[in-house]
Coordinates of C-alpha atoms and ligand atoms in Angstrom, one line a residue:
M1 CA 78.5 105.8 91.7
D2 CA 80.9 106.0 94.6
T3 CA 84.6 106.7 94.7
V4 CA 86.4 103.8 96.3
V5 CA 90.0 103.7 97.5
S6 CA 92.0 100.9 99.1
G7 CA 95.7 99.8 99.4
I8 CA 97.8 97.0 100.5
R9 CA 101.3 97.3 101.9
S10 CA 104.1 95.8 99.9
T11 CA 105.7 94.0 102.8
G12 CA 105.1 90.4 101.8
N13 CA 102.9 88.2 99.6
L14 CA 99.1 88.4 99.8
H15 CA 97.5 85.9 102.2
L16 CA 94.0 84.6 102.6
G17 CA 93.2 87.5 105.1
N18 CA 94.1 90.1 102.5
Y19 CA 92.0 88.2 99.9
F20 CA 88.8 87.7 101.9
G21 CA 89.1 90.9 104.1
A22 CA 89.8 93.3 101.2
I23 CA 90.4 92.0 97.7
R24 CA 87.2 90.1 97.2
N25 CA 85.4 93.4 97.8
F26 CA 87.6 95.2 95.3
L27 CA 86.4 92.7 92.7
K28 CA 82.8 93.5 93.3
M29 CA 83.3 97.2 93.7
Q30 CA 85.2 97.7 90.5
E31 CA 82.1 96.7 88.5
E32 CA 80.1 99.8 89.5
N33 CA 82.3 102.4 91.1
R34 CA 85.2 104.7 90.4
C35 CA 87.9 102.6 92.0
F36 CA 91.6 103.3 92.9
F37 CA 93.6 100.3 94.2
F38 CA 97.2 100.9 95.0
V39 CA 100.3 99.3 96.4
A40 CA 101.2 101.1 99.7
D41 CA 105.0 101.2 99.2
Y42 CA 105.6 104.4 101.3
H43 CA 103.9 102.6 104.2
S44 CA 106.2 99.7 103.8
L45 CA 109.2 101.9 104.5
T46 CA 108.4 102.0 108.2
T47 CA 110.1 98.6 108.4
H48 CA 113.2 99.7 106.3
P49 CA 113.1 97.2 103.5
H50 CA 116.5 96.6 101.8
P51 CA 116.8 98.6 98.5
D52 CA 117.5 95.4 96.6
D53 CA 114.1 94.1 97.7
L54 CA 111.8 97.1 97.4
H55 CA 111.0 97.0 93.7
G56 CA 110.5 93.2 93.7
N57 CA 108.1 93.5 96.6
I58 CA 106.0 96.1 94.7
R59 CA 106.0 94.0 91.6
Q60 CA 104.8 91.0 93.5
I61 CA 101.8 92.8 95.0
L62 CA 100.9 94.3 91.6
A63 CA 101.0 90.8 90.0
E64 CA 98.9 89.4 92.8
Y65 CA 96.3 92.2 92.5
L66 CA 95.9 91.5 88.8
A67 CA 96.0 87.7 89.4
C68 CA 93.1 88.0 91.8
G69 CA 91.0 89.7 89.1
I70 CA 91.4 93.4 89.6
D71 CA 90.8 94.7 86.1
P72 CA 92.9 97.7 85.0
E73 CA 90.2 98.5 82.4
K74 CA 87.7 99.0 85.3
A75 CA 89.8 100.2 88.2
T76 CA 92.9 102.4 88.5
I77 CA 95.8 100.3 89.8
Y78 CA 98.9 102.2 90.8
V79 CA 101.9 102.4 93.1
Q80 CA 101.6 105.0 95.9
S81 CA 105.1 106.4 95.3
D82 CA 104.2 107.2 91.7
V83 CA 101.8 109.8 93.1
P84 CA 104.0 112.1 95.1
E85 CA 101.0 114.5 95.5
V86 CA 100.0 112.1 98.4
T87 CA 103.1 113.3 100.3
E88 CA 102.0 116.9 100.1
L89 CA 98.6 116.1 101.3
Y90 CA 100.1 114.0 104.1
L91 CA 102.2 117.0 105.2
L92 CA 99.2 119.3 105.2
M93 CA 97.1 116.9 107.1
N94 CA 99.9 116.3 109.7
M95 CA 99.3 119.9 110.8
N96 CA 95.8 119.0 112.1
A97 CA 96.6 115.6 113.5
Y98 CA 97.4 115.6 117.2
V99 CA 100.3 113.6 118.7
G100 CA 98.0 112.5 121.6
E101 CA 95.5 110.9 119.3
L102 CA 98.2 109.3 117.1
E103 CA 99.9 107.8 120.2
R104 CA 96.6 106.2 121.3
T105 CA 96.1 104.4 118.0
A106 CA 96.0 100.6 118.6
S107 CA 98.2 99.7 115.7
F108 CA 100.9 102.2 116.9
K109 CA 100.8 100.8 120.4
E110 CA 101.1 97.3 119.1
K111 CA 104.0 98.2 116.9
I112 CA 106.0 99.9 119.7
R113 CA 105.3 96.9 121.9
K114 CA 106.6 94.4 119.3
H115 CA 109.5 96.6 118.0
P116 CA 110.7 98.9 120.7
D117 CA 113.9 99.5 118.8
N118 CA 112.2 101.1 115.8
I119 CA 109.6 103.6 117.0
N120 CA 110.0 106.0 114.1
A121 CA 107.8 109.1 113.3
G122 CA 106.5 107.4 110.2
L123 CA 104.8 104.8 112.4
L124 CA 103.3 107.5 114.5
T125 CA 101.9 109.3 111.5
Y126 CA 101.0 106.2 109.6
P127 CA 97.2 106.9 110.0
V128 CA 97.7 110.4 108.5
L129 CA 99.4 109.0 105.4
M130 CA 96.6 106.5 105.1
A131 CA 94.0 109.3 105.4
A132 CA 95.9 111.2 102.7
D133 CA 95.7 108.1 100.4
I134 CA 92.0 108.0 100.8
I135 CA 90.9 111.6 100.8
I136 CA 93.2 112.5 97.9
H137 CA 90.6 110.9 95.6
R138 CA 87.8 112.2 97.8
A139 CA 86.6 108.6 98.4
Q140 CA 83.4 107.6 100.1
K141 CA 84.1 103.9 100.5
V142 CA 87.2 102.0 101.6
P143 CA 87.0 98.2 101.4
V144 CA 89.2 96.9 104.3
G145 CA 89.4 94.2 106.9
K146 CA 88.5 94.7 110.6
D147 CA 92.0 95.6 111.6
Q148 CA 91.8 98.8 109.6
E149 CA 88.6 100.0 111.3
Q150 CA 90.2 102.4 113.7
H151 CA 92.4 103.9 110.9
L152 CA 89.2 104.6 109.0
E153 CA 87.6 106.3 112.0
M154 CA 90.7 108.5 112.1
T155 CA 90.4 109.3 108.4
R156 CA 86.9 110.5 109.0
R157 CA 88.0 112.6 111.9
F158 CA 90.8 114.2 109.9
A159 CA 88.5 114.9 106.9
R160 CA 85.8 116.4 109.2
R161 CA 88.4 118.5 111.0
F162 CA 89.7 119.9 107.7
N163 CA 86.2 120.8 106.6
T164 CA 85.4 122.5 109.9
M165 CA 88.7 124.4 110.2
Y166 CA 88.2 125.9 106.7
G167 CA 84.4 126.1 106.7
V168 CA 84.0 123.9 103.7
E169 CA 82.3 120.7 102.7
Y170 CA 85.2 119.5 100.7
F171 CA 86.2 116.0 101.9
P172 CA 83.6 113.3 102.2
E173 CA 83.9 111.2 105.4
P174 CA 84.7 107.8 104.0
D175 CA 83.4 104.5 105.5
A176 CA 85.2 101.2 105.9
Y177 CA 83.3 98.9 103.8
N178 CA 82.5 95.2 103.3
F179 CA 79.8 93.7 101.1
G180 CA 78.8 91.3 103.7
K181 CA 78.2 94.3 106.1
Q182 CA 80.6 93.1 108.8
L183 CA 84.3 93.8 108.3
L184 CA 86.2 90.5 108.4
K185 CA 89.0 89.3 110.5
I186 CA 90.5 86.1 109.1
P187 CA 92.3 84.2 111.8
G188 CA 95.7 82.6 111.5
L189 CA 96.5 78.9 111.8
D190 CA 98.4 79.2 115.1
G191 CA 95.3 79.2 117.3
S192 CA 95.0 82.9 118.2
G193 CA 95.0 86.3 116.5
K194 CA 94.6 87.3 112.9
M195 CA 96.3 86.0 109.9
G196 CA 99.3 88.2 109.1
K197 CA 102.2 88.6 106.7
S198 CA 104.9 88.3 109.2
E199 CA 103.3 86.2 112.0
G200 CA 104.2 82.9 110.3
N201 CA 100.5 81.8 110.6
G202 CA 99.3 82.5 107.1
I203 CA 98.4 80.9 103.9
F204 CA 99.6 82.9 100.9
L205 CA 97.9 83.0 97.5
A206 CA 101.3 82.1 96.0
D207 CA 101.7 78.9 98.1
D208 CA 101.6 75.7 96.2
P209 CA 99.1 73.0 97.1
K210 CA 101.7 70.8 98.9
E211 CA 102.7 73.7 101.1
I212 CA 99.0 74.6 101.9
R213 CA 98.3 71.0 102.9
K214 CA 101.3 70.9 105.1
K215 CA 100.4 74.2 106.8
V216 CA 96.8 73.3 107.4
M217 CA 97.6 69.8 108.7
R218 CA 99.9 71.5 111.2
A219 CA 97.3 74.1 112.3
V220 CA 96.6 74.3 116.1
T221 CA 93.5 72.5 117.4
D222 CA 92.7 71.0 120.8
A223 CA 92.2 67.6 122.4
G224 CA 88.6 67.3 121.1
P225 CA 85.2 68.6 122.2
V226 CA 84.8 68.4 126.0
A227 CA 81.0 67.5 125.9
P228 CA 78.2 67.4 123.4
D229 CA 77.1 70.8 122.1
S230 CA 80.1 72.5 123.8
E231 CA 81.5 75.7 122.4
P232 CA 84.5 75.1 120.2
S233 CA 87.8 76.3 121.6
E234 CA 89.4 79.4 120.0
P235 CA 91.8 77.4 117.7
V236 CA 88.9 75.3 116.4
K237 CA 86.6 78.2 116.0
N238 CA 89.4 79.8 113.9
L239 CA 89.4 76.9 111.5
F240 CA 85.6 77.1 111.2
T241 CA 86.0 80.8 110.4
I242 CA 88.4 80.1 107.6
M243 CA 86.0 77.3 106.4
E244 CA 83.2 79.8 106.4
V245 CA 84.9 81.8 103.6
V246 CA 86.4 79.0 101.5
S247 CA 84.0 76.1 101.8
E248 CA 80.4 75.3 100.9
P249 CA 77.9 76.1 103.7
S250 CA 76.9 72.4 103.8
T251 CA 80.6 71.4 104.5
L252 CA 80.8 73.8 107.4
A253 CA 77.5 72.6 108.8
Y254 CA 78.7 69.0 108.5
F255 CA 81.8 69.6 110.6
K256 CA 80.0 71.8 113.1
E257 CA 77.5 69.0 113.6
K258 CA 80.3 66.5 114.1
H259 CA 81.8 68.8 116.7
A260 CA 78.5 69.1 118.5
T261 CA 78.1 65.3 118.6
C262 CA 81.8 64.9 119.7
E263 CA 82.4 62.7 116.6
I264 CA 84.7 65.2 114.8
R265 CA 88.1 64.1 113.6
Y266 CA 90.3 67.2 113.2
G267 CA 92.3 65.4 110.6
D268 CA 89.3 65.1 108.3
L269 CA 88.4 68.7 109.0
K270 CA 91.8 69.8 108.0
K271 CA 92.0 67.7 104.9
Q272 CA 88.7 69.2 103.7
L273 CA 89.8 72.7 104.6
A274 CA 93.1 72.4 102.8
E275 CA 91.4 71.2 99.6
D276 CA 88.8 74.0 99.7
I277 CA 91.6 76.6 100.2
I278 CA 93.5 75.2 97.2
K279 CA 90.4 75.6 95.1
V280 CA 90.5 79.3 95.8
T281 CA 94.2 79.9 95.6
E282 CA 95.3 77.6 92.7
P283 CA 93.9 79.5 89.8
I284 CA 95.3 82.7 91.3
R285 CA 98.7 81.2 91.9
E286 CA 99.0 80.2 88.2
R287 CA 98.0 83.7 87.1
I288 CA 100.6 85.3 89.4
N289 CA 103.3 83.4 87.7
Q290 CA 102.1 84.2 84.2
I291 CA 101.9 87.9 85.1
L292 CA 105.3 88.0 86.7
N293 CA 106.7 86.6 83.5
D294 CA 105.3 89.5 81.5
P295 CA 107.1 92.7 82.6
V296 CA 106.0 94.6 79.5
Y297 CA 102.3 94.2 80.5
L298 CA 103.0 95.1 84.1
G299 CA 104.9 98.2 83.1
R300 CA 102.0 99.3 80.9
I301 CA 99.4 98.8 83.6
V302 CA 101.4 100.7 86.2
R303 CA 102.2 103.7 84.0
Q304 CA 98.6 104.0 82.9
G305 CA 97.3 103.7 86.5
G306 CA 99.9 106.1 87.8
E307 CA 98.9 108.8 85.3
A308 CA 95.2 108.4 86.1
A309 CA 95.8 108.5 89.8
R310 CA 98.0 111.6 89.5
E311 CA 95.4 113.4 87.5
S312 CA 92.8 112.8 90.3
A313 CA 95.3 113.5 93.1
S314 CA 96.8 116.7 91.6
K315 CA 93.3 118.2 91.2
T316 CA 92.6 117.6 94.9
V317 CA 95.9 119.0 96.1
R318 CA 95.4 122.1 93.9
E319 CA 92.0 122.7 95.4
V320 CA 93.2 122.0 99.0
R321 CA 96.0 124.6 98.5
E322 CA 93.4 127.1 97.5
I323 CA 91.2 126.3 100.4
I324 CA 94.2 126.7 102.8
G325 CA 94.9 130.1 101.3
Y326 CA 97.8 129.6 98.9
K327 CA 97.6 132.1 96.0
P328 CA 99.7 132.5 92.9
F329 CA 102.0 135.5 92.8
Ligands
LIG1 P1 97.7 95.5 105.0 O1 98.6 95.6 103.9 O2 98.1 95.1 106.3 O3 96.4 94.7 104.6 C1 95.7 94.9 103.4 C2 94.2 94.6 103.5 O4 94.0 93.3 104.0 C3 93.2 93.3 105.1 N1 93.6 92.2 106.0 C4 92.8 91.4 106.6 N2 91.5 91.3 106.6 C5 90.9 90.3 107.3 N3 91.6 89.4 108.0 C6 92.9 89.4 108.1 N4 93.6 88.6 108.8 C7 93.6 90.5 107.4 N5 94.9 90.9 107.3 C8 94.9 92.0 106.4 C9 93.5 94.7 105.8 O5 92.4 95.1 106.6 C10 93.6 95.6 104.6 O6 92.3 95.9 104.1 N6 97.4 100.3 106.2 C11 97.0 99.4 105.3 C12 97.3 99.7 103.8 C13 96.8 101.0 103.4 C14 95.5 101.4 103.1 C15 95.5 102.7 102.7 C16 94.3 100.7 103.1 C17 97.6 102.1 103.2 N7 96.8 103.2 102.8 C18 94.3 103.4 102.4 C19 93.1 101.3 102.7 C20 93.2 102.7 102.4 C21 97.6 98.0 105.6 O7 98.7 98.0 106.2 O8 97.0 97.0 105.1

């Protein structure tokens, strides 16, 4: 049995990328492992959410976790800030994380390019906080999408560095994990790049069918295949990639064949894609609303999860302090 940890930032509703990149794995992993799934609300502070919104954002992600099928009887579900031990481990790990390597992180470079007016130290040390989240439960596996691969490499490096520095075999070196072997990158509907929370190119689990149809029908395509058996353009490939996770293999094969013979009508492809997405999201959307309407249930889950996560986290921090050389007076 492995220990599994993963988190999702509370900066917007869950979208198809989160679901297929991460959550679908959580559902399988909770059956056989010791799992910790949390809402990364400290991480969300890098973008300075308004105090009036913070709690609601956390509640929404929790409800969406549960609506997807994460089972609090099988996995520990908690809010990161309910486990302040994480911040102590983060501080300790910061002492062995070098500014040069943090500055070279792809996600940091992208953030400073997109938001040059908000290059805060929390962004720079974001991978250290993420490492602390993972190693605080001494996890072996971390189900994430492709975009988190480099952060996981850094986590392994920080864990190894700690072990070497203190001559111990304390932290396992955790691996990014996907059941289908390859980590996934679900593209957006705008023709390039990945589906994201703030890119305006996403389909959210909480979107209603009408909205989903509208978004998919507006997705970027091209003027049609240029010749028989030609390689689909990037935007069309992206629609096929989404189809690969939501549709039957025979549906995908049908539209690929139509593309190869230049008979494809993108309108038909989009109609089918929208219906197949709705089949995945609609039951989840209904459960999200039910759960949001039951604050007593949510409160119970989060308290129970927080306690279990703190028990595991405080044991690690106690042992790490000992390894570093802290002694009681
Ligand atoms: P976040 O909140 O951006 O995304 C949550 C999870 O969804 C995956 N994901 C995707 N997968 C495939 N295609 C996409 N388009 C796509 N978009 C998002 C992400 O890879 C991720 O698995 N830093 C993390 C949160 C975090 C964390 C952790 C994760 C904090 N501490 C510890 C794992 C372990 C983040 O911002 O993910």
